[in-house]
Amino acid sequence: MKRFAFAALLTLAAAPSLALANDDPAGRAELASSAGRHDEAARELERALGSEGWSTPVLVDLGNAHYRAGRAGPAILAWERARVLSPRDDAASVDLERARIERDLAAPAATPLERAAAVLSVREWLAIGGVSLLAFVLATFATGFARRARAALIGTSIASGLGVVLAVAALWIGTLSVSPAVVVTDGAVVARISPFDEAEPVATLEPGEVVDLDGADRDSAGWERVRTRDGQRAWVPAGSVEPIRALGPAAGAHPAWDAAPGA
Amino acid sequence: MTTKTMKHFSLSALAALVGLATTSVPSTVLARTDVDARLSTDELRVGEAAHLVVTVTGDEAQQPRVPSVPGVVIEPLGRSESVVITNGRLSSSVDHVFAVVPQRAGDFTIPPIAIGDARTAPLRAHASPGGARASSPARAQPNAPQGVAPRGGGRRAFARIHVDADQAIVGEAVPVRIKAYFRPDTSAQIGAPKLEDDAFLVDGLSAPVQREETVRGEPYGTMTWTGTITPLLEGEHDLPLEIPVELQWRELEPAPASSDVLARFFGGDPFGSDPLGGGSLFDALGSMMGPSWGPPRSASVTLEHADRITVVPPPSEGRPEGFTGAVGTFSLAAEVDTREVAVGEPVTLTVHVRGEGNFDRVELSMVEDGATARAYAPQSELHPDHEGSRSATKTFRQSVVPTAAGELELAPITLSYFDPDRREYVTLATDAQHISVRPGSHGALVAGDLSEVAPSDGLARSSSRDEVPVATLLPMVPSPLTILGFPALVMLLALTAPPIARRTWRAWSARHAERTTARQVREHLARAERAARQGDARATYLACRAALQHRLSRALGMADVAITLADVEARLDPVPAPLRAAFERADAADYAELPDGDTDLVLFTERVRALLRDLETR
């Protein structure tokens, strides 16, 4: 009797968390992942992104689920996106490093300035720039009217102005000076010299490889022009690559991934 | 042809290429023109061809003209060029090859051949009667060495293989040289040499080198490949060589065939045979027409040859445990790309094996997974010193990721090989590599152990679980306008706005002060007028002085109540009479009794009003 009562008590105690896990896509994904159902976990995490928005832990878990399911391309895409949100999150960096070593993939090349700009996320640079801009405006106005402490106000104005310039430079380097990077998500992709199926192959892009979109007229009827790691320009099917920096909300579950294990 | 590289060996093509190269060289560096001629043999048979080679050095553009020789047909076959640079000086020469076919027995002389001022010596030769008829080129036979026999003896093409050692050890890299020979009047398409034998591994055959050589007095174009072979099985082995080639050439057809043509045309020889045994008239006509070039001939042949080598195993005595079959002479060096990392950051261990030998058997036991580090599969690259070289560097790279903070030691890497020169085994070892591992820099990695955030499969999880999701990964439109334009506009406004605002504020303040002053002046003046009408002298003077003080306060920069007659006298010269009177009488009203009825108060007030208007306009 005592045992029954204890079991009932345990069930009652666990009920809220189980109910929460069943209602919450991330919770369901965790349950599926712990049971080894990584495809299901990936779908749940995609739904979580679609319903709640982009989130670093969800993206890292999504990358882990894809990687455990054997899909290096979507996994690297998710981890790269996690690093866009949180550049200093070690989990995404460690997982990316490991996946690239295991898959013999090179990390995207970056100049020292680009690496410096990537220390903070776009949001953090925007916050620094916004606060600095506000401080600059206030300090400059105050300097125009104040009769005391003008030196301090001028110093504040200069410092905040430098903060604005720094943030603008970082945002410029991090978003405008580099070409939009895309990740190969759809298996090994044959890059061709022209945007049609019969064109001569130029290179084979491995799943998870990061390449840059190339030029202004880089899309043509379902094809994207990219620049490979060795500098060659080539066309790949548009659906085979996805941009790391997604402007819009998460799209939800990706049906193609269900049908493309090993991508 | 589909999988093997076919080299088109054509003297004419070679001549065109070399000619193109030489035309780009300034003519001033070329040597003076010289000409030389040689005959492949001075003993010929009637109807058989010998080769006349005319070598022009210096001005190779000139074509030598060979004078005609009675009873001898001389036809050009082709030309080949060569360029030699010695001590920075360039010299070029062109060999013009002619076929020389005597038509009758006896001695003949080829006169001197002239190129500009240079000329050759006359060439003398003897033709014997009874030359053999031309025969079709024979197909290669499987006996080595093989070739295709041209008309007139010799071989049109053949091959040789030479192994540098009679005896080798299993796994030892042995240099090998392959050479194919082709007659100058023969074009050839050459496939890659085949050395297919299970007992050998062929590695690093170089690109062929073209040269010209003379073999038993006959000129030949040669192609030479060099490389190494590695014996895999012990015993006596033949090393068979096969080179597939397609040959093309033309041959001189002998004259007597022409009488058959005439006979076929006339339906028989109407003159019949000479009863004296001198032959028919058609035979005589045919012999006068001389030999002519036949149609192009071609043949697909396989040039074959073999060399023998004895292979012995490395001695079993003293064989090290880690011996993988490497035979040669090697050195070993190891390095890491960093000596200090954080947990989770990879360290790249690089080991270089340099030397000569069978690098395909050089394998290293690299770092293995341990409690404090995760080791990934190593990758290796082979970099020969140059193409076809036996000496090379094999580089092994391995990524090692520390999983715990502290001192990480990567064990020494060893290499065991057999040195064929010293006839003994050698074991080399690198130094151990020491790496300082600091704890992770963020989140759960601060705990110093990657396993705390990594599940059993090693994938890490994010520690920022309470992060608020966001709608977009790029919370701004990445355009120059938003990134540069907006902050620049705001900063420009911030810089330009204060002076404008300050000026506006000052103007507004001045107007406000003026309005206040005017209002106060009006009030005091109205009070003065009321007092004047009532005959209250004291109030009249005090009100007039107050009105004047308000009017003067902004001009004098003083508070209105603080202005005295002395201040006015100090600033205004002369002091207007109503002003002085107003201050004096008001002061008198303050400190003494005023005399009654000495002044018309209304008139005084009017004068003060006029004075105030005057001060306002000033």
PDB file of C-alpha atoms in Angstrom, chain B residues 284-470:
ATOM      1  CA  ALA B 284      62.573   0.924-119.982  1.00  0.00           C
ATOM      2  CA  LEU B 285      59.947   3.707-119.650  1.00  0.00           C
ATOM      3  CA  GLY B 286      59.152   2.655-116.107  1.00  0.00           C
ATOM      4  CA  SER B 287      62.781   2.712-115.054  1.00  0.00           C
ATOM      5  CA  MET B 288      63.041   6.295-116.357  1.00  0.00           C
ATOM      6  CA  MET B 289      60.140   7.542-114.109  1.00  0.00           C
ATOM      7  CA  GLY B 290      62.108   6.796-110.878  1.00  0.00           C
ATOM      8  CA  PRO B 291      60.695   5.970-107.393  1.00  0.00           C
ATOM      9  CA  SER B 292      57.710   7.847-105.897  1.00  0.00           C
ATOM     10  CA  TRP B 293      56.201   8.283-102.381  1.00  0.00           C
ATOM     11  CA  GLY B 294      53.613   5.713-101.566  1.00  0.00           C
ATOM     12  CA  PRO B 295      50.365   6.276 -99.688  1.00  0.00           C
ATOM     13  CA  PRO B 296      50.448   6.943 -95.904  1.00  0.00           C
ATOM     14  CA  ARG B 297      50.800   3.786 -93.906  1.00  0.00           C
ATOM     15  CA  SER B 298      49.764   3.269 -90.311  1.00  0.00           C
ATOM     16  CA  ALA B 299      49.984   0.561 -87.721  1.00  0.00           C
ATOM     17  CA  SER B 300      48.819   0.112 -84.130  1.00  0.00           C
ATOM     18  CA  VAL B 301      51.517  -1.727 -82.273  1.00  0.00           C
ATOM     19  CA  THR B 302      52.519  -2.484 -78.723  1.00  0.00           C
ATOM     20  CA  LEU B 303      56.158  -1.885 -77.947  1.00  0.00           C
ATOM     21  CA  GLU B 304      57.316  -4.441 -75.441  1.00  0.00           C
ATOM     22  CA  HIS B 305      60.411  -5.043 -73.387  1.00  0.00           C
ATOM     23  CA  ALA B 306      61.245  -6.548 -70.004  1.00  0.00           C
ATOM     24  CA  ASP B 307      63.955  -6.355 -67.395  1.00  0.00           C
ATOM     25  CA  ARG B 308      64.697  -8.818 -64.641  1.00  0.00           C
ATOM     26  CA  ILE B 309      65.104  -8.114 -60.932  1.00  0.00           C
ATOM     27  CA  THR B 310      65.604 -10.258 -57.875  1.00  0.00           C
ATOM     28  CA  VAL B 311      63.544  -9.294 -54.821  1.00  0.00           C
ATOM     29  CA  VAL B 312      64.509 -10.372 -51.309  1.00  0.00           C
ATOM     30  CA  PRO B 313      62.544  -9.790 -48.083  1.00  0.00           C
ATOM     31  CA  PRO B 314      63.724  -7.482 -45.280  1.00  0.00           C
ATOM     32  CA  PRO B 315      65.449  -9.558 -42.632  1.00  0.00           C
ATOM     33  CA  SER B 316      63.189 -10.899 -39.896  1.00  0.00           C
ATOM     34  CA  GLU B 317      65.953 -10.577 -37.389  1.00  0.00           C
ATOM     35  CA  GLY B 318      65.723  -7.367 -35.414  1.00  0.00           C
ATOM     36  CA  ARG B 319      62.429  -6.320 -37.027  1.00  0.00           C
ATOM     37  CA  PRO B 320      60.770  -3.657 -34.775  1.00  0.00           C
ATOM     38  CA  GLU B 321      57.206  -4.123 -33.589  1.00  0.00           C
ATOM     39  CA  GLY B 322      55.844  -1.049 -35.360  1.00  0.00           C
ATOM     40  CA  PHE B 323      57.485  -1.857 -38.726  1.00  0.00           C
ATOM     41  CA  THR B 324      54.924  -1.298 -41.507  1.00  0.00           C
ATOM     42  CA  GLY B 325      57.133  -2.198 -44.462  1.00  0.00           C
ATOM     43  CA  ALA B 326      58.780   1.169 -44.982  1.00  0.00           C
ATOM     44  CA  VAL B 327      62.100   0.741 -46.760  1.00  0.00           C
ATOM     45  CA  GLY B 328      64.377   3.650 -47.463  1.00  0.00           C
ATOM     46  CA  THR B 329      66.006   6.484 -45.586  1.00  0.00           C
ATOM     47  CA  PHE B 330      63.777   8.805 -43.586  1.00  0.00           C
ATOM     48  CA  SER B 331      63.819  11.552 -40.988  1.00  0.00           C
ATOM     49  CA  LEU B 332      61.017  12.471 -38.586  1.00  0.00           C
ATOM     50  CA  ALA B 333      59.862  15.801 -37.097  1.00  0.00           C
ATOM     51  CA  ALA B 334      56.745  16.828 -35.175  1.00  0.00           C
ATOM     52  CA  GLU B 335      55.159  20.134 -34.236  1.00  0.00           C
ATOM     53  CA  VAL B 336      51.935  21.521 -32.819  1.00  0.00           C
ATOM     54  CA  ASP B 337      50.291  24.734 -33.958  1.00  0.00           C
ATOM     55  CA  THR B 338      49.825  26.045 -30.450  1.00  0.00           C
ATOM     56  CA  ARG B 339      51.080  25.379 -26.950  1.00  0.00           C
ATOM     57  CA  GLU B 340      48.140  26.897 -25.102  1.00  0.00           C
ATOM     58  CA  VAL B 341      44.455  26.305 -25.790  1.00  0.00           C
ATOM     59  CA  ALA B 342      41.139  26.279 -23.980  1.00  0.00           C
ATOM     60  CA  VAL B 343      39.057  23.188 -23.444  1.00  0.00           C
ATOM     61  CA  GLY B 344      37.265  22.380 -26.679  1.00  0.00           C
ATOM     62  CA  GLU B 345      39.728  24.189 -28.937  1.00  0.00           C
ATOM     63  CA  PRO B 346      41.541  21.915 -31.386  1.00  0.00           C
ATOM     64  CA  VAL B 347      45.292  21.443 -31.480  1.00  0.00           C
ATOM     65  CA  THR B 348      46.806  20.348 -34.772  1.00  0.00           C
ATOM     66  CA  LEU B 349      49.666  17.901 -34.457  1.00  0.00           C
ATOM     67  CA  THR B 350      51.786  17.789 -37.615  1.00  0.00           C
ATOM     68  CA  VAL B 351      54.418  15.119 -38.246  1.00  0.00           C
ATOM     69  CA  HIS B 352      56.743  15.325 -41.253  1.00  0.00           C
ATOM     70  CA  VAL B 353      58.454  12.206 -42.614  1.00  0.00           C
ATOM     71  CA  ARG B 354      61.112  13.232 -45.088  1.00  0.00           C
ATOM     72  CA  GLY B 355      63.481  11.121 -47.125  1.00  0.00           C
ATOM     73  CA  GLU B 356      63.661   8.570 -49.925  1.00  0.00           C
ATOM     74  CA  GLY B 357      61.798   5.307 -50.053  1.00  0.00           C
ATOM     75  CA  ASN B 358      58.434   3.649 -50.434  1.00  0.00           C
ATOM     76  CA  PHE B 359      56.252   6.315 -48.858  1.00  0.00           C
ATOM     77  CA  ASP B 360      53.109   4.283 -49.471  1.00  0.00           C
ATOM     78  CA  ARG B 361      54.272   1.986 -46.686  1.00  0.00           C
ATOM     79  CA  VAL B 362      55.136   4.818 -44.311  1.00  0.00           C
ATOM     80  CA  GLU B 363      52.398   4.826 -41.687  1.00  0.00           C
ATOM     81  CA  LEU B 364      52.445   6.377 -38.223  1.00  0.00           C
ATOM     82  CA  SER B 365      50.591   5.537 -35.057  1.00  0.00           C
ATOM     83  CA  MET B 366      49.353   8.954 -34.084  1.00  0.00           C
ATOM     84  CA  VAL B 367      47.638  10.149 -30.883  1.00  0.00           C
ATOM     85  CA  GLU B 368      44.796   8.010 -29.603  1.00  0.00           C
ATOM     86  CA  ASP B 369      41.639   9.022 -27.726  1.00  0.00           C
ATOM     87  CA  GLY B 370      42.262   9.463 -24.048  1.00  0.00           C
ATOM     88  CA  ALA B 371      40.655  10.671 -20.865  1.00  0.00           C
ATOM     89  CA  THR B 372      41.821  14.235 -21.383  1.00  0.00           C
ATOM     90  CA  ALA B 373      41.675  14.601 -25.151  1.00  0.00           C
ATOM     91  CA  ARG B 374      39.670  13.482 -28.125  1.00  0.00           C
ATOM     92  CA  ALA B 375      41.819  12.528 -31.104  1.00  0.00           C
ATOM     93  CA  TYR B 376      40.467  12.542 -34.642  1.00  0.00           C
ATOM     94  CA  ALA B 377      41.606  10.390 -37.543  1.00  0.00           C
ATOM     95  CA  PRO B 378      44.880  11.696 -38.972  1.00  0.00           C
ATOM     96  CA  GLN B 379      45.208  12.726 -42.595  1.00  0.00           C
ATOM     97  CA  SER B 380      48.333  12.463 -44.684  1.00  0.00           C
ATOM     98  CA  GLU B 381      49.680  14.185 -47.779  1.00  0.00           C
ATOM     99  CA  LEU B 382      52.665  13.250 -49.910  1.00  0.00           C
ATOM    100  CA  HIS B 383      54.724  16.022 -51.477  1.00  0.00           C
ATOM    101  CA  PRO B 384      57.481  14.764 -53.835  1.00  0.00           C
ATOM    102  CA  ASP B 385      60.446  17.098 -54.085  1.00  0.00           C
ATOM    103  CA  HIS B 386      59.779  17.189 -57.800  1.00  0.00           C
ATOM    104  CA  GLU B 387      57.858  15.133 -60.293  1.00  0.00           C
ATOM    105  CA  GLY B 388      59.108  11.591 -60.512  1.00  0.00           C
ATOM    106  CA  SER B 389      61.452  12.155 -57.579  1.00  0.00           C
ATOM    107  CA  ARG B 390      62.052   9.409 -55.009  1.00  0.00           C
ATOM    108  CA  SER B 391      62.708  11.958 -52.309  1.00  0.00           C
ATOM    109  CA  ALA B 392      59.578  13.403 -50.783  1.00  0.00           C
ATOM    110  CA  THR B 393      57.929  14.568 -47.593  1.00  0.00           C
ATOM    111  CA  LYS B 394      54.894  12.821 -46.199  1.00  0.00           C
ATOM    112  CA  THR B 395      52.971  15.004 -43.765  1.00  0.00           C
ATOM    113  CA  PHE B 396      50.547  13.615 -41.213  1.00  0.00           C
ATOM    114  CA  ARG B 397      48.072  16.003 -39.573  1.00  0.00           C
ATOM    115  CA  GLN B 398      45.825  15.142 -36.670  1.00  0.00           C
ATOM    116  CA  SER B 399      43.359  17.277 -34.732  1.00  0.00           C
ATOM    117  CA  VAL B 400      43.316  16.732 -31.006  1.00  0.00           C
ATOM    118  CA  VAL B 401      40.651  18.425 -28.854  1.00  0.00           C
ATOM    119  CA  PRO B 402      41.419  18.639 -25.130  1.00  0.00           C
ATOM    120  CA  THR B 403      38.429  17.754 -22.975  1.00  0.00           C
ATOM    121  CA  ALA B 404      39.867  18.745 -19.614  1.00  0.00           C
ATOM    122  CA  ALA B 405      41.892  21.639 -18.300  1.00  0.00           C
ATOM    123  CA  GLY B 406      45.475  21.122 -17.223  1.00  0.00           C
ATOM    124  CA  GLU B 407      48.663  19.887 -18.874  1.00  0.00           C
ATOM    125  CA  LEU B 408      48.107  17.743 -21.966  1.00  0.00           C
ATOM    126  CA  GLU B 409      50.976  15.550 -23.144  1.00  0.00           C
ATOM    127  CA  LEU B 410      50.930  14.125 -26.652  1.00  0.00           C
ATOM    128  CA  ALA B 411      53.052  10.974 -26.672  1.00  0.00           C
ATOM    129  CA  PRO B 412      56.101  10.688 -28.968  1.00  0.00           C
ATOM    130  CA  ILE B 413      55.414   9.438 -32.492  1.00  0.00           C
ATOM    131  CA  THR B 414      57.671   6.642 -33.745  1.00  0.00           C
ATOM    132  CA  LEU B 415      58.627   5.409 -37.207  1.00  0.00           C
ATOM    133  CA  SER B 416      60.420   2.121 -37.912  1.00  0.00           C
ATOM    134  CA  TYR B 417      61.890   1.421 -41.328  1.00  0.00           C
ATOM    135  CA  PHE B 418      64.524  -0.721 -42.998  1.00  0.00           C
ATOM    136  CA  ASP B 419      67.524   1.140 -44.329  1.00  0.00           C
ATOM    137  CA  PRO B 420      68.750  -0.719 -47.461  1.00  0.00           C
ATOM    138  CA  ASP B 421      72.088   1.087 -47.442  1.00  0.00           C
ATOM    139  CA  ARG B 422      72.932   0.187 -43.862  1.00  0.00           C
ATOM    140  CA  ARG B 423      71.085  -3.147 -44.104  1.00  0.00           C
ATOM    141  CA  GLU B 424      69.457  -2.630 -40.731  1.00  0.00           C
ATOM    142  CA  TYR B 425      66.240  -1.471 -39.122  1.00  0.00           C
ATOM    143  CA  VAL B 426      66.003   2.080 -37.815  1.00  0.00           C
ATOM    144  CA  THR B 427      63.452   3.443 -35.338  1.00  0.00           C
ATOM    145  CA  LEU B 428      62.942   7.193 -35.029  1.00  0.00           C
ATOM    146  CA  ALA B 429      60.861   9.005 -32.408  1.00  0.00           C
ATOM    147  CA  THR B 430      59.715  12.590 -31.977  1.00  0.00           C
ATOM    148  CA  ASP B 431      59.686  14.474 -28.712  1.00  0.00           C
ATOM    149  CA  ALA B 432      56.528  14.474 -26.614  1.00  0.00           C
ATOM    150  CA  GLN B 433      54.431  17.594 -27.141  1.00  0.00           C
ATOM    151  CA  HIS B 434      53.213  19.468 -24.055  1.00  0.00           C
ATOM    152  CA  ILE B 435      50.146  21.696 -24.260  1.00  0.00           C
ATOM    153  CA  SER B 436      48.703  23.890 -21.560  1.00  0.00           C
ATOM    154  CA  VAL B 437      44.919  23.610 -21.515  1.00  0.00           C
ATOM    155  CA  ARG B 438      42.956  26.322 -19.774  1.00  0.00           C
ATOM    156  CA  PRO B 439      39.282  26.058 -18.828  1.00  0.00           C
ATOM    157  CA  GLY B 440      36.634  27.039 -21.362  1.00  0.00           C
ATOM    158  CA  SER B 441      35.805  30.703 -21.655  1.00  0.00           C
ATOM    159  CA  HIS B 442      32.038  30.669 -21.549  1.00  0.00           C
ATOM    160  CA  GLY B 443      28.995  29.063 -20.045  1.00  0.00           C
ATOM    161  CA  ALA B 444      29.224  25.516 -18.850  1.00  0.00           C
ATOM    162  CA  LEU B 445      32.725  25.200 -20.240  1.00  0.00           C
ATOM    163  CA  VAL B 446      33.918  27.276 -17.326  1.00  0.00           C
ATOM    164  CA  ALA B 447      33.631  24.084 -15.342  1.00  0.00           C
ATOM    165  CA  GLY B 448      36.704  22.981 -17.229  1.00  0.00           C
ATOM    166  CA  ASP B 449      35.370  19.719 -18.549  1.00  0.00           C
ATOM    167  CA  LEU B 450      33.751  19.434 -21.946  1.00  0.00           C
ATOM    168  CA  SER B 451      31.962  16.291 -20.885  1.00  0.00           C
ATOM    169  CA  GLU B 452      29.739  18.378 -18.623  1.00  0.00           C
ATOM    170  CA  VAL B 453      28.104  19.987 -21.616  1.00  0.00           C
ATOM    171  CA  ALA B 454      28.670  17.195 -24.067  1.00  0.00           C
ATOM    172  CA  PRO B 455      26.442  14.153 -24.146  1.00  0.00           C
ATOM    173  CA  SER B 456      27.947  10.777 -24.820  1.00  0.00           C
ATOM    174  CA  ASP B 457      28.329  11.525 -28.545  1.00  0.00           C
ATOM    175  CA  GLY B 458      30.395  14.611 -27.810  1.00  0.00           C
ATOM    176  CA  LEU B 459      28.001  17.248 -29.187  1.00  0.00           C
ATOM    177  CA  ALA B 460      27.804  20.275 -26.922  1.00  0.00           C
ATOM    178  CA  ARG B 461      24.611  22.026 -25.833  1.00  0.00           C
ATOM    179  CA  SER B 462      24.099  25.731 -25.430  1.00  0.00           C
ATOM    180  CA  SER B 463      24.204  27.062 -21.917  1.00  0.00           C
ATOM    181  CA  SER B 464      22.087  30.159 -22.593  1.00  0.00           C
ATOM    182  CA  ARG B 465      18.778  28.410 -21.989  1.00  0.00           C
ATOM    183  CA  ASP B 466      16.902  31.519 -20.874  1.00  0.00           C
ATOM    184  CA  GLU B 467      17.557  33.467 -24.048  1.00  0.00           C
ATOM    185  CA  VAL B 468      14.558  35.301 -25.474  1.00  0.00           C
ATOM    186  CA  PRO B 469      13.806  34.208 -29.057  1.00  0.00           C
ATOM    187  CA  VAL B 470      13.970  36.864 -31.757  1.00  0.00           C
TER     188      VAL B 470
END
